Tab-separated table of C-alpha atoms in Angstrom:
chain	number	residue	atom	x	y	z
I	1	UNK	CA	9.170	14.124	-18.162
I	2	UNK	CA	7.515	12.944	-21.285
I	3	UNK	CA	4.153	11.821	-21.249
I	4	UNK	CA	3.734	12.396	-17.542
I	5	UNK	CA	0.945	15.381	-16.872
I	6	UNK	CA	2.324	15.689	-13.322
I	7	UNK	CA	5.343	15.038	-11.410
I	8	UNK	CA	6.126	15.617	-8.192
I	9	UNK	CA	8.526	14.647	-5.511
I	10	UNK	CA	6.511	13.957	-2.031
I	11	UNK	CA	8.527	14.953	1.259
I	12	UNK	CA	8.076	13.828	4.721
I	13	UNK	CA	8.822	11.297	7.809
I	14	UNK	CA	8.466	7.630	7.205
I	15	UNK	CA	9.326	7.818	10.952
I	16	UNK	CA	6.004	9.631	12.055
I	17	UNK	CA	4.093	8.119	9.062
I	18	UNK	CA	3.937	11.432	7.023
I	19	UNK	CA	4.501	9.751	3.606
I	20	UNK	CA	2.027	6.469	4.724
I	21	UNK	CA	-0.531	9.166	5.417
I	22	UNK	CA	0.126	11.470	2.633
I	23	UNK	CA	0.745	8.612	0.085
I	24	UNK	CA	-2.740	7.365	1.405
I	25	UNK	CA	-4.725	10.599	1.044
I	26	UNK	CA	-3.827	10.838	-3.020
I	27	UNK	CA	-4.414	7.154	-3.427
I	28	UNK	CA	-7.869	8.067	-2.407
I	29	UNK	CA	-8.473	11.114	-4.437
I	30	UNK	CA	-7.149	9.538	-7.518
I	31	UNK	CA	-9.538	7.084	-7.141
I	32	UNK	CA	-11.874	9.339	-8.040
I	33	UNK	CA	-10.622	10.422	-11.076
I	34	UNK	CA	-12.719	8.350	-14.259
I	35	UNK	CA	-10.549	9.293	-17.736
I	36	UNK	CA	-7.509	7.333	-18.898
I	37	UNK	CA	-4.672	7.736	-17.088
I	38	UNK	CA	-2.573	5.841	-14.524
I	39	UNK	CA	0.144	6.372	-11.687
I	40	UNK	CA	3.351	5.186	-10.310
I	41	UNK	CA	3.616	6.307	-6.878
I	42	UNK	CA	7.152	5.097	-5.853
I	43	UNK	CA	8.362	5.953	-2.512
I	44	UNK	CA	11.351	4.370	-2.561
I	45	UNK	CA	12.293	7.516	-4.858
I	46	UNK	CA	9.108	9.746	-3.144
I	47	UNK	CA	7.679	10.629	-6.483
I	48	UNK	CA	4.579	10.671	-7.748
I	49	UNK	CA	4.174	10.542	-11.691
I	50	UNK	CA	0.636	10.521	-13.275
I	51	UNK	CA	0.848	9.368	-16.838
I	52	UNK	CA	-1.652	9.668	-19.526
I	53	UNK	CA	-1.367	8.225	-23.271
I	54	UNK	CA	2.481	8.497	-22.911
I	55	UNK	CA	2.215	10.251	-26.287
I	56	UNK	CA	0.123	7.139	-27.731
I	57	UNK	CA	2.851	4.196	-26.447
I	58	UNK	CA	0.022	2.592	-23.969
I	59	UNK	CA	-1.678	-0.109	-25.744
I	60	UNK	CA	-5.699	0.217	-27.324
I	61	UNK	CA	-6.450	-2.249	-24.757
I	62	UNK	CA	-6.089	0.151	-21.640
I	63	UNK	CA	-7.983	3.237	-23.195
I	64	UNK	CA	-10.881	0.633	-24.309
I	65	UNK	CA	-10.909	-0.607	-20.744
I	66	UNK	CA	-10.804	3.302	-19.033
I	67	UNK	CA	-13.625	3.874	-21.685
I	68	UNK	CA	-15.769	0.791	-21.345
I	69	UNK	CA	-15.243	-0.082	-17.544
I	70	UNK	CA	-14.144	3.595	-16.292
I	71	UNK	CA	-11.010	1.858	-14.663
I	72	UNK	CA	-7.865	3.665	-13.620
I	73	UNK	CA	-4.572	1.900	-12.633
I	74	UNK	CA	-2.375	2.645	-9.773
I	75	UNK	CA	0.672	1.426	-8.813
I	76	UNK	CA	2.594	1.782	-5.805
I	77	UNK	CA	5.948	1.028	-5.067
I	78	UNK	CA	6.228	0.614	-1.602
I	79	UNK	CA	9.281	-0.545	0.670
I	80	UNK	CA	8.134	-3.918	2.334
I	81	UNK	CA	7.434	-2.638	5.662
I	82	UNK	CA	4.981	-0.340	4.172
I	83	UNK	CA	3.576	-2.551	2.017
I	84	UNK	CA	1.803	-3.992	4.914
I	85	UNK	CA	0.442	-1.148	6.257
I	86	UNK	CA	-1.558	-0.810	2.941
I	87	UNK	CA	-2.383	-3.877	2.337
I	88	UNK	CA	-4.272	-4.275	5.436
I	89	UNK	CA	-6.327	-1.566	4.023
I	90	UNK	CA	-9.581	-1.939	1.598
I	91	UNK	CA	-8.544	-0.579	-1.795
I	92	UNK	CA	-10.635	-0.556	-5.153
I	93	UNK	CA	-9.411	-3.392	-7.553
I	94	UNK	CA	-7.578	-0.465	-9.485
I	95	UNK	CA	-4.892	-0.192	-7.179
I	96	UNK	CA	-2.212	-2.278	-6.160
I	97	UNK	CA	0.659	-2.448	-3.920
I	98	UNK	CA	4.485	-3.634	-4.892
I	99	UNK	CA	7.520	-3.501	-3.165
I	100	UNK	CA	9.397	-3.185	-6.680
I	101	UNK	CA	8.852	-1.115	-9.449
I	102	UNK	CA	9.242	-4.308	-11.808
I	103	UNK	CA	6.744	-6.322	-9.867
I	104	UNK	CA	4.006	-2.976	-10.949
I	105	UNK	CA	5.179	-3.566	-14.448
I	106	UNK	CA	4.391	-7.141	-14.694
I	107	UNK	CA	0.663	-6.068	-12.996
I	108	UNK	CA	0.086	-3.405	-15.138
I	109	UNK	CA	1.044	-5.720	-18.206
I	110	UNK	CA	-1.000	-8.597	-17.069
I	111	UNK	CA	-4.164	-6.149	-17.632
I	112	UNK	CA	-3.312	-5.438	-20.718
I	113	UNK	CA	-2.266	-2.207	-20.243
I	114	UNK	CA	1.303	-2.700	-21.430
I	115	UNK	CA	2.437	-4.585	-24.627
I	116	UNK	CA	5.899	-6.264	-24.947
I	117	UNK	CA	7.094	-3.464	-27.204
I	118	UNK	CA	6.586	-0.590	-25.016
I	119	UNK	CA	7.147	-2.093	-21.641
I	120	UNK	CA	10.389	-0.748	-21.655
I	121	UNK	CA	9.389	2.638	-22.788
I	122	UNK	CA	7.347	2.214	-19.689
I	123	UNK	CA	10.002	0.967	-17.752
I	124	UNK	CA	11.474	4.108	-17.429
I	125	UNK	CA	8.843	6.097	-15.382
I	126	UNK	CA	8.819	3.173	-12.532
């Protein structure tokens, strides 16, 4: 996948709550992580894609703000019964929670990490 440095398909139950846990464990641990990057966890497709600089199509605006405030951006594409489970969770202000992959592109765009012209190149990793 261009621009992604990993890519990964995540397998489990949602029956016993192996992808909730799972899911929950690297949303943690990429919490952690302070350079420029971001992630689209979707489970609805169980992948996980970590992007950074898509090969220079993410806007000034998000590598001043992962340089200036040390902020990463997660988003998570969740089905809606999920989504419920995590939001009753405390997260950092980095991550949020979607139950569509077009709802995460409107967030990330609303930080400024998107610009109109390569939202759709964006698109294509949700």
């Amino acid at each position: 996948m261009r621009g992604s440095l990993l890519s990964v398909a995540i397998t489990g139950d949602l029956e016993t709550g192996d992808l909730i846990n799972f899911s929950y464990k690297v949303m943690r641990q990429l919490d952690r992580i302070r350079a420029p990057f971001f992630a689209l966890i979707n489970i609805h497709e169980a992948t996980l894609t970590i992007l950074e600089g898509l090969e220079g199509k993410i806007s000034k605006q998000f590598n001043d703000l992962a340089r200036e405030k040390k902020t990463i951006a997660i988003a998570y594409v969740l089905p809606p019964e999920m989504c419920k489970f995590y939001l009753k969770r405390k997260c950092p202000e980095s991550i949020r929670v979607f139950e569509d992959s077009i709802a995460a592109m409107h967030w990330l765009e609303s930080l400024g990490l998107t610009t109109e012209k390569n939202a759709s190149s964006l698109a294509q990793f949700a």
